[in-house]
Tab-separated table of C-alpha atoms in Angstrom:
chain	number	residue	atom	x	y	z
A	1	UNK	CA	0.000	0.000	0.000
A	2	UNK	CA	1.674	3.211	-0.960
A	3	UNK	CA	2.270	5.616	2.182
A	4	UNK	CA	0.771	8.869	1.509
A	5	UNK	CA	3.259	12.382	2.183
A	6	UNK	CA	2.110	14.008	5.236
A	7	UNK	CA	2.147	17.717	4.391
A	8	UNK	CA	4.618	20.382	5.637
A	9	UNK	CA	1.312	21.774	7.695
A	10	UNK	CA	0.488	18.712	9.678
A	11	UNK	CA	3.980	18.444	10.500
A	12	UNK	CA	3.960	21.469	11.667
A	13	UNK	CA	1.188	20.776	13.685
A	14	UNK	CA	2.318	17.833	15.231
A	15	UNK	CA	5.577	19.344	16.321
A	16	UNK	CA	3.807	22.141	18.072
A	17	UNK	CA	2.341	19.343	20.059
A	18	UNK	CA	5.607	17.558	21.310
A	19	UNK	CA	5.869	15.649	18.487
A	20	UNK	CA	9.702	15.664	17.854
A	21	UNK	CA	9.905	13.379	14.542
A	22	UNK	CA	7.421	15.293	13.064
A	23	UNK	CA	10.221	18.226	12.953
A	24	UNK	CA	13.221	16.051	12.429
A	25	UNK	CA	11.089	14.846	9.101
A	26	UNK	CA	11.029	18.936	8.692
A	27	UNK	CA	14.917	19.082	8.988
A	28	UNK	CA	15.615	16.071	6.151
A	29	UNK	CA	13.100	17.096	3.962
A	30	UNK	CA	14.659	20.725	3.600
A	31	UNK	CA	18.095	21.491	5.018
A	32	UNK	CA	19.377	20.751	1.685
A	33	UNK	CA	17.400	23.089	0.147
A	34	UNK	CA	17.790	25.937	2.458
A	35	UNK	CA	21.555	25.156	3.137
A	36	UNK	CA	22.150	25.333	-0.854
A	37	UNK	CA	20.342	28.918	-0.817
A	38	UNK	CA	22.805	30.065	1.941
A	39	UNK	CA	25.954	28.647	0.598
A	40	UNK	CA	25.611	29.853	-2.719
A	41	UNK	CA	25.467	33.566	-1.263
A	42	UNK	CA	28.232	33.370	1.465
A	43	UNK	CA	30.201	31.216	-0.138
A	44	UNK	CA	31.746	29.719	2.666
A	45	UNK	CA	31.107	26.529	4.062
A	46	UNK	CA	31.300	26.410	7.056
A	47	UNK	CA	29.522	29.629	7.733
A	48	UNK	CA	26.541	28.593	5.587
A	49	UNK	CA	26.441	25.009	8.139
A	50	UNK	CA	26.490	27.694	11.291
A	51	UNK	CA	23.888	30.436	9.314
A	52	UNK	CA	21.451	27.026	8.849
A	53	UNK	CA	21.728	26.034	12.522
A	54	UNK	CA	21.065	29.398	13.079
A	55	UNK	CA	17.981	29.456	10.418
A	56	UNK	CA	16.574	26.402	11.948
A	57	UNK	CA	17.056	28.158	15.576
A	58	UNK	CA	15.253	30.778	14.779
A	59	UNK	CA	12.469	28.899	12.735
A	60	UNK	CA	12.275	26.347	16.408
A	61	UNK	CA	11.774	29.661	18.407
A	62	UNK	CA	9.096	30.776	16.548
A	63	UNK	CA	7.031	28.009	16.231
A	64	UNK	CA	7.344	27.139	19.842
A	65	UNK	CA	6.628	29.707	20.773
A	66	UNK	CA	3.555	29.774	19.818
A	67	UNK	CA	4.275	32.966	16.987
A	68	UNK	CA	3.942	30.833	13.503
A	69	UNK	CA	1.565	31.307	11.729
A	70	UNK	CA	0.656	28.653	9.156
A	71	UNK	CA	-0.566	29.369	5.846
A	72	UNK	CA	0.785	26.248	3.888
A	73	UNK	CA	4.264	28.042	3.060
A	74	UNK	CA	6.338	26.482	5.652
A	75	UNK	CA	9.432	25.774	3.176
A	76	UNK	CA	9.108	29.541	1.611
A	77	UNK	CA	9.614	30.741	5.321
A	78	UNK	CA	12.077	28.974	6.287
A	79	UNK	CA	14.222	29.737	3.046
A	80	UNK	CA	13.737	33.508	4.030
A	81	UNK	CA	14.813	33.176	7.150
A	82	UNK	CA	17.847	31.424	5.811
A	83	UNK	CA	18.042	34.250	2.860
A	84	UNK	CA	17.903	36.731	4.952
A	85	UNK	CA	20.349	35.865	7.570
A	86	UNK	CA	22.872	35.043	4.722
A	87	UNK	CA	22.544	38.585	3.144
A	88	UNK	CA	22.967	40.143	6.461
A	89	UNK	CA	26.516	38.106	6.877
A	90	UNK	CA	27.271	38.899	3.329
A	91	UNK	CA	26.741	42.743	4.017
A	92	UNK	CA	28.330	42.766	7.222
A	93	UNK	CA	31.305	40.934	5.454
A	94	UNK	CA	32.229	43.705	3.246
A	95	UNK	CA	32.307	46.264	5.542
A	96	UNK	CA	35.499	44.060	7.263
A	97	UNK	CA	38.902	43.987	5.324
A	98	UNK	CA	39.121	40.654	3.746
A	99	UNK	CA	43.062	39.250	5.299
A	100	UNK	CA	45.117	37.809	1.635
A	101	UNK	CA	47.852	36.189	1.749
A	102	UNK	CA	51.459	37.084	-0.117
A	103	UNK	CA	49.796	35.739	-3.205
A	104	UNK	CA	47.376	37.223	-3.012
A	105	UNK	CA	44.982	35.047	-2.001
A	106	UNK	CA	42.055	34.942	0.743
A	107	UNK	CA	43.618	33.584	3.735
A	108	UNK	CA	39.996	31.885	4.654
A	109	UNK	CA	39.811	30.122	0.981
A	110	UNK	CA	43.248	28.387	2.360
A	111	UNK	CA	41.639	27.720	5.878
A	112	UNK	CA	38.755	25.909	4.073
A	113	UNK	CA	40.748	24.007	2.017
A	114	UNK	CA	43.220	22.899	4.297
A	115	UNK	CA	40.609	22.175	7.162
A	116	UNK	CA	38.125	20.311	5.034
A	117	UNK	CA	37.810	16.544	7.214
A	118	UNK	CA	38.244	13.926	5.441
A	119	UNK	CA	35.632	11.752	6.606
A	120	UNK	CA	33.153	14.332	5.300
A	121	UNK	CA	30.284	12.359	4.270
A	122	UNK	CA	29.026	14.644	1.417
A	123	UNK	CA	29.261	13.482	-1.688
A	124	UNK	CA	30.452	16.252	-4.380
A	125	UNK	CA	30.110	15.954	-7.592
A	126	UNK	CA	32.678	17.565	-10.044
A	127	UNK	CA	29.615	18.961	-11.892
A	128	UNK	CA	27.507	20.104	-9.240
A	129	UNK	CA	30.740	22.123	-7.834
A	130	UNK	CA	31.324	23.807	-11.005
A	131	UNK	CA	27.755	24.796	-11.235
A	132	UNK	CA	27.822	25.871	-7.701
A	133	UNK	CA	31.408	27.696	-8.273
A	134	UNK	CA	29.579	29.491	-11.665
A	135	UNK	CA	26.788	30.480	-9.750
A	136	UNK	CA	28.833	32.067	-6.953
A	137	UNK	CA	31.285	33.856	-9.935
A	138	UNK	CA	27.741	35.647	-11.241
A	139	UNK	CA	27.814	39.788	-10.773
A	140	UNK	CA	25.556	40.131	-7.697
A	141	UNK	CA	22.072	41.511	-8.938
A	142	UNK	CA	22.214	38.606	-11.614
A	143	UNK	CA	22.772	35.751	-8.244
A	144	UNK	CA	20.089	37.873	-6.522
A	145	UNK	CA	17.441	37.529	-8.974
A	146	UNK	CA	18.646	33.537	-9.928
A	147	UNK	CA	18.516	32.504	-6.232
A	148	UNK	CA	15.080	34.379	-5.576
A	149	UNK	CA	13.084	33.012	-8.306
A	150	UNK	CA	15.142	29.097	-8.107
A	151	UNK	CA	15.266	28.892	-4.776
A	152	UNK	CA	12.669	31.017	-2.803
A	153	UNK	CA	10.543	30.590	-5.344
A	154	UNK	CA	9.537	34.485	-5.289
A	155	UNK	CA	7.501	35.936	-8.132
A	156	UNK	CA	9.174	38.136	-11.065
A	157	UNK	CA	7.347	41.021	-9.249
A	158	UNK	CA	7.942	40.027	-5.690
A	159	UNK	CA	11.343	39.912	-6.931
A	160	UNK	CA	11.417	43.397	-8.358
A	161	UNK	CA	10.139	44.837	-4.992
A	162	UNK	CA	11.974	43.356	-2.799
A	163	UNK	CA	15.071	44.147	-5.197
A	164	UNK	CA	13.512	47.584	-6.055
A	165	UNK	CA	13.780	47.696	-9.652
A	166	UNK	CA	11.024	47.016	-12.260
A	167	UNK	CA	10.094	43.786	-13.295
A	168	UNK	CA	11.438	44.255	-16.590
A	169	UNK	CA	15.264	45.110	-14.794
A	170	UNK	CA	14.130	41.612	-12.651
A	171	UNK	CA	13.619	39.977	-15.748
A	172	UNK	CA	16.868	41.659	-17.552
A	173	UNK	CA	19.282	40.313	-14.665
A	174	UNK	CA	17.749	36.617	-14.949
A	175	UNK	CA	17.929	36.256	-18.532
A	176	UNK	CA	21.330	37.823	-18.523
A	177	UNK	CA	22.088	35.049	-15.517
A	178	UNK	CA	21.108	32.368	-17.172
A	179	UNK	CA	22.980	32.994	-20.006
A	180	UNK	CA	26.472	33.798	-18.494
A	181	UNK	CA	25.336	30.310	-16.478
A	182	UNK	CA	24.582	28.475	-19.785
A	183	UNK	CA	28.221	30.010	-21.343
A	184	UNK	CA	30.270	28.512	-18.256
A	185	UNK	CA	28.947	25.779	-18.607
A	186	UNK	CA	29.487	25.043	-21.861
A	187	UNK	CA	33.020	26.425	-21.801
A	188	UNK	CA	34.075	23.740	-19.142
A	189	UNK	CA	32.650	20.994	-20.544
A	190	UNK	CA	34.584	22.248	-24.025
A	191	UNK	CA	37.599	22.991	-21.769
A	192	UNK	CA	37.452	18.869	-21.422
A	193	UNK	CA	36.708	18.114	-24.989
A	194	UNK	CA	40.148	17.541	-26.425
A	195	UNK	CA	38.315	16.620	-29.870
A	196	UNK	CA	37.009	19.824	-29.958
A	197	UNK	CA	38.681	23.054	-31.590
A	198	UNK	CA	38.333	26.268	-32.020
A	199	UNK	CA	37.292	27.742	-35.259
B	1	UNK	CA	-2.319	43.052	-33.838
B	2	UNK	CA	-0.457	39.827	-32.962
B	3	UNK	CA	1.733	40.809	-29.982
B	4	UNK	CA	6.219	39.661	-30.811
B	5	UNK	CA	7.043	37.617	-28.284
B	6	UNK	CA	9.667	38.721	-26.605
B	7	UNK	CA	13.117	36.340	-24.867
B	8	UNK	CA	11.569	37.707	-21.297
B	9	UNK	CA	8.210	36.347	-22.303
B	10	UNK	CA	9.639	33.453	-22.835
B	11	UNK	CA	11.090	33.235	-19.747
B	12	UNK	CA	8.246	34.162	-17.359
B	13	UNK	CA	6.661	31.147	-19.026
B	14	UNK	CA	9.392	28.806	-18.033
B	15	UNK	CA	8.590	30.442	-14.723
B	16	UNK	CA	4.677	29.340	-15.514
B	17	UNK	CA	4.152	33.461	-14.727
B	18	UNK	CA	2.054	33.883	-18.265
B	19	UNK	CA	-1.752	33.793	-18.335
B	20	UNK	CA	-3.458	31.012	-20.700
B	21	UNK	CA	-3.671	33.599	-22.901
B	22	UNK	CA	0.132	34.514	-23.290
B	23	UNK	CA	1.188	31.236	-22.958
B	24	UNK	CA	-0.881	29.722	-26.213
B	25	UNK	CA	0.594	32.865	-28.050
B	26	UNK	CA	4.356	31.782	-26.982
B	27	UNK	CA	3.440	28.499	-28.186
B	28	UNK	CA	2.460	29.190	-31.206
B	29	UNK	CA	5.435	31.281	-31.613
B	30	UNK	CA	8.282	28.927	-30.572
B	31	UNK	CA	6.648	26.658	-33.136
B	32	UNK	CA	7.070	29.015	-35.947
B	33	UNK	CA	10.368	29.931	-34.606
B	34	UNK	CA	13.614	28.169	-34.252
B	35	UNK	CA	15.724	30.984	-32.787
B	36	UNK	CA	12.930	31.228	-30.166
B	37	UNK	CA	12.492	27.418	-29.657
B	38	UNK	CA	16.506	26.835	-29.383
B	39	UNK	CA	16.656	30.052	-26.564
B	40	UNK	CA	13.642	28.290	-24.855
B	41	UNK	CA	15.249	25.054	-24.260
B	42	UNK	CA	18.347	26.140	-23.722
B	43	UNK	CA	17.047	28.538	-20.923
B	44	UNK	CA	14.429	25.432	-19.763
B	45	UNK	CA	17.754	23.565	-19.363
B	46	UNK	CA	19.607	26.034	-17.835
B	47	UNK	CA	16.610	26.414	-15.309
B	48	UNK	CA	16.199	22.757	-14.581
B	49	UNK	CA	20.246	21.905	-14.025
B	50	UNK	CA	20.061	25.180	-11.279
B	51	UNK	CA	17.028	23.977	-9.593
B	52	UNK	CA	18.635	20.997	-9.268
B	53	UNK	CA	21.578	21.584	-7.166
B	54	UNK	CA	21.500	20.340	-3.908
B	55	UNK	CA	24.256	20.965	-1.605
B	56	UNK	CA	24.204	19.090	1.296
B	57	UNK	CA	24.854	20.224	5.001
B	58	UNK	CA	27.092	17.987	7.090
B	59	UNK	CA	25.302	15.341	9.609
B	60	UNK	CA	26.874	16.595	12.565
B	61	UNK	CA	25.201	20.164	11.854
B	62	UNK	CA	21.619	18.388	11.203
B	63	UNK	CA	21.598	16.618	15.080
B	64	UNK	CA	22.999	20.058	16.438
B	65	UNK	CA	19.423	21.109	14.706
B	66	UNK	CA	17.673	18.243	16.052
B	67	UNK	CA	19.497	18.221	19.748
B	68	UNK	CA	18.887	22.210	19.872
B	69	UNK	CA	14.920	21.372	18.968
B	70	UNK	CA	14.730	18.766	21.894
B	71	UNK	CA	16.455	20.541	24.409
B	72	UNK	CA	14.488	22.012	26.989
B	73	UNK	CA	15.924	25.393	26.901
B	74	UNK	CA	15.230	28.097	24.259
B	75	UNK	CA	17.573	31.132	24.115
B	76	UNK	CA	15.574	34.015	22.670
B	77	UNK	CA	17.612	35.024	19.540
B	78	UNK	CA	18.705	38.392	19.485
């Protein structure tokens, strides 16, 4: 007999009343999700695994506290809590003096590298780092508008509020993100290609 | 007047933003049109391999979630 999905909302509402594996069904349904959003705007590792905790933390507070409100949108919250906190870093971040090295390298981009454990479970994909890698490398507004409509699922015109341009400017920075996306892309797997030449 | 379809159209339908209306004139369009069809599924692909990337958090930060959620004590977040 095939088990039917409970719903986001009747999780929800189980886990208000005690009912702890209703929100640990919560967390593995959508840390992925939300922890993709935050990484691909700070960057970082690490800090994206402390800004989730701290998503999730907040997201715990709330709804224990008796202050969520449920209107069948549990994941869009939660990713805006998540997409919020990780602009706030990212803001705060430029205001500090990033250390380099002699090279001229980012001393933290070393750190990462050289820290990374190596019985680290995840499994990463060659392609899904370089798409993650391409994404990062887009101009700002252009991420912005990608990781809105992909992720947080916002309208075109949410997006062009909460941005405060038009929608045609929200519209402009997607298509021109999907096609500097769609030109990386192609130019690494060409990059691999030794049968292929240029004309 | 037939309205030209333009490449943003085309993408607020990949987005499934376009009324009925707008989206059986883009149709028709990317039919007639093979510099419009090729942008649309190469945009539609585009779309679909971003959507699709799922990074993964690490399991020790998913039980700090689930410990923090069973623990008695809340600290109000500041």
């Amino acid at each position: 007999m095939k088990k039917q999905r409970i719903s986001d909302s009747e999780l929800v509402s189980l886990y208000i009343n005690g009912d702890e594996d209703a929100f640990r069904e919560l967390v593995l349904r959508h840390k992925n999700k939300v922890f993709t959003t935050i990484n691909l705007i700070v960057k970082d590792r690490y800090l994206a695994e402390d800004l989730l905790q701290e998503t999730f933390i907040k997201a715990i507070n709330t709804i224990k506290c008796g202050n969520y409100n449920d209107e069948g949108k549990f994941l869009p919250w939660l990713l805006r809590i998540g997409h919020n906190l990780a602009i706030d870093n990212f803001r705060r971040s430029k205001r500090y003096p990033i250390v380099l090295m002699e090279n001229g390298t980012n001393v933290f981009n070393t750190l990462e590298f050289a820290e990374k454990p190596v019985e680290d479970k995840q499994i990463t994909t060659d392609s899904i780092e370089k798409l993650k890698r391409h994404i990062q490398e887009l101009p700002e507004s252009q991420k912005e508008v990608l990781i809105m409509r992909a992720y947080l699922d916002m309208s075109f015109k949410e997006i062009a509020v909460a941005t405060g341009v038009s929608i045609n400017t929200a519209l402009g920075r997607m298509r021109y993100a999907l096609i500097n996306l769609k030109k990386k892309m192609k130019k690494n797997s060409l990059a691999y290609d030794k049968n292929n030449y240029p004309r | 007047m037939t309205k030209t379809i333009t490449q943003d159209d085309v993408l607020r339908y990949i987005f499934k933003e376009t009324s009925n209306e707008e989206s059986a004139s883009i149709k028709k369009q990317l039919l007639v049109s093979e510099s419009l069809m090729e942008y649309y599924r190469e945009m539609k692909d585009t779309v679909r391999k971003v959507k699709e990337l799922e990074l993964e958090p690490s399991d020790e930060v998913t039980q700090k979630i689930l410990n923090y959620s069973g623990s008695p004590k809340y600290e109000s977040i500041s």
